[in-house]
Amino acid sequence: RAPQLFEAIARAAERRIGSFNPQGLANTAWAFVTLGVPARQLFEAIARESEQCINSFTPQGLANTAWAFAVVGAAHRGALVTAVSARAA
């Protein structure tokens, strides 16, 4: 593994998170969790951005995002959890 590389990627993604579409947000969360890189600040940025565009997520994107946040231990992120639940209903 290359922790410095993942830290640099996470910081760059945080700076550009506003330009990510819903699939990009879901894929980024999924990728970091799958690699075992929690990147808490990145996940906070993903959560904030996801809350703004939750109605544009596909069912698969919702599932991947919810899974990633649960695995990283950020499932407590209230507004995102509420938004995902409402969108999935």
Short mmCIF file of C-alpha atoms in Angstrom, two decimals:
data_model
loop_
_atom_site.label_atom_id
_atom_site.label_comp_id
_atom_site.label_asym_id
_atom_site.label_seq_id
_atom_site.Cartn_x
_atom_site.Cartn_y
_atom_site.Cartn_z
CA ARG A 1 0.00 0.00 0.00
CA ALA A 2 0.95 3.59 -0.46
CA PRO A 3 -0.72 5.63 2.31
CA GLN A 4 0.79 8.92 1.15
CA LEU A 5 -0.66 8.40 -2.32
CA PHE A 6 -4.15 7.69 -0.95
CA GLU A 7 -3.93 10.73 1.33
CA ALA A 8 -3.01 12.91 -1.65
CA ILE A 9 -5.86 11.47 -3.73
CA ALA A 10 -8.31 12.04 -0.86
CA ARG A 11 -7.22 15.68 -0.47
CA ALA A 12 -7.51 16.28 -4.21
CA ALA A 13 -10.97 14.68 -4.28
CA GLU A 14 -12.09 16.83 -1.33
CA ARG A 15 -11.12 19.98 -3.23
CA ARG A 16 -13.06 18.88 -6.32
CA ILE A 17 -16.02 17.16 -4.66
CA GLY A 18 -18.45 19.79 -5.93
CA SER A 19 -17.82 18.66 -9.50
CA PHE A 20 -18.56 14.97 -8.80
CA ASN A 21 -21.82 13.54 -10.10
CA PRO A 22 -23.78 11.05 -7.95
CA GLN A 23 -22.04 8.05 -9.51
CA GLY A 24 -18.65 9.65 -8.86
CA LEU A 25 -19.56 10.25 -5.22
CA ALA A 26 -20.75 6.67 -4.75
CA ASN A 27 -17.74 5.21 -6.58
CA THR A 28 -15.29 7.29 -4.56
CA ALA A 29 -16.81 6.24 -1.26
CA TRP A 30 -16.89 2.60 -2.39
CA ALA A 31 -13.29 2.68 -3.61
CA PHE A 32 -11.82 4.16 -0.45
CA VAL A 33 -13.68 1.69 1.78
CA THR A 34 -12.77 -1.26 -0.44
CA LEU A 35 -9.10 -0.27 -0.19
CA GLY A 36 -9.40 0.10 3.58
CA VAL A 37 -8.69 3.83 3.52
CA PRO A 38 -11.25 5.56 5.78
CA ALA A 39 -10.34 9.19 4.80
CA ARG A 40 -12.80 10.74 7.25
CA GLN A 41 -12.58 14.28 5.86
CA LEU A 42 -13.26 12.97 2.36
CA PHE A 43 -16.27 11.05 3.65
CA GLU A 44 -17.60 14.20 5.30
CA ALA A 45 -17.26 16.02 1.97
CA ILE A 46 -18.95 13.14 0.13
CA ALA A 47 -21.79 13.17 2.67
CA ARG A 48 -22.37 16.92 2.31
CA GLU A 49 -22.36 16.76 -1.48
CA SER A 50 -24.51 13.61 -1.59
CA GLU A 51 -27.16 15.26 0.56
CA GLN A 52 -27.46 17.99 -2.08
CA CYS A 53 -28.01 15.66 -5.03
CA ILE A 54 -29.55 12.58 -3.38
CA ASN A 55 -32.54 12.60 -5.74
CA SER A 56 -30.21 12.02 -8.68
CA PHE A 57 -28.67 8.82 -7.28
CA THR A 58 -29.54 5.50 -8.88
CA PRO A 59 -30.65 2.68 -6.58
CA GLN A 60 -27.19 1.10 -7.01
CA GLY A 61 -25.52 4.39 -6.12
CA LEU A 62 -27.67 4.70 -3.00
CA ALA A 63 -26.80 1.15 -1.97
CA ASN A 64 -23.07 1.62 -2.57
CA THR A 65 -23.00 4.92 -0.68
CA ALA A 66 -24.96 3.57 2.28
CA TRP A 67 -22.74 0.48 2.40
CA ALA A 68 -19.53 2.53 2.26
CA PHE A 69 -20.66 4.83 5.08
CA ALA A 70 -21.73 1.87 7.20
CA VAL A 71 -18.39 0.12 6.72
CA VAL A 72 -16.34 3.21 7.47
CA GLY A 73 -18.37 3.76 10.62
CA ALA A 74 -19.95 6.99 9.49
CA ALA A 75 -23.49 5.64 9.33
CA HIS A 76 -24.37 8.08 12.10
CA ARG A 77 -24.18 10.95 9.60
CA GLY A 78 -27.79 11.89 10.27
CA ALA A 79 -28.70 14.05 7.30
CA LEU A 80 -27.22 11.65 4.77
CA VAL A 81 -28.88 8.62 6.35
CA THR A 82 -32.21 10.46 6.38
CA ALA A 83 -31.79 11.51 2.74
CA VAL A 84 -30.85 7.99 1.60
CA SER A 85 -33.79 6.51 3.51
CA ALA A 86 -36.23 9.01 2.03
CA ARG A 87 -34.90 8.49 -1.50
CA ALA A 88 -35.01 4.71 -1.17
CA ALA A 89 -38.61 4.73 0.05
#
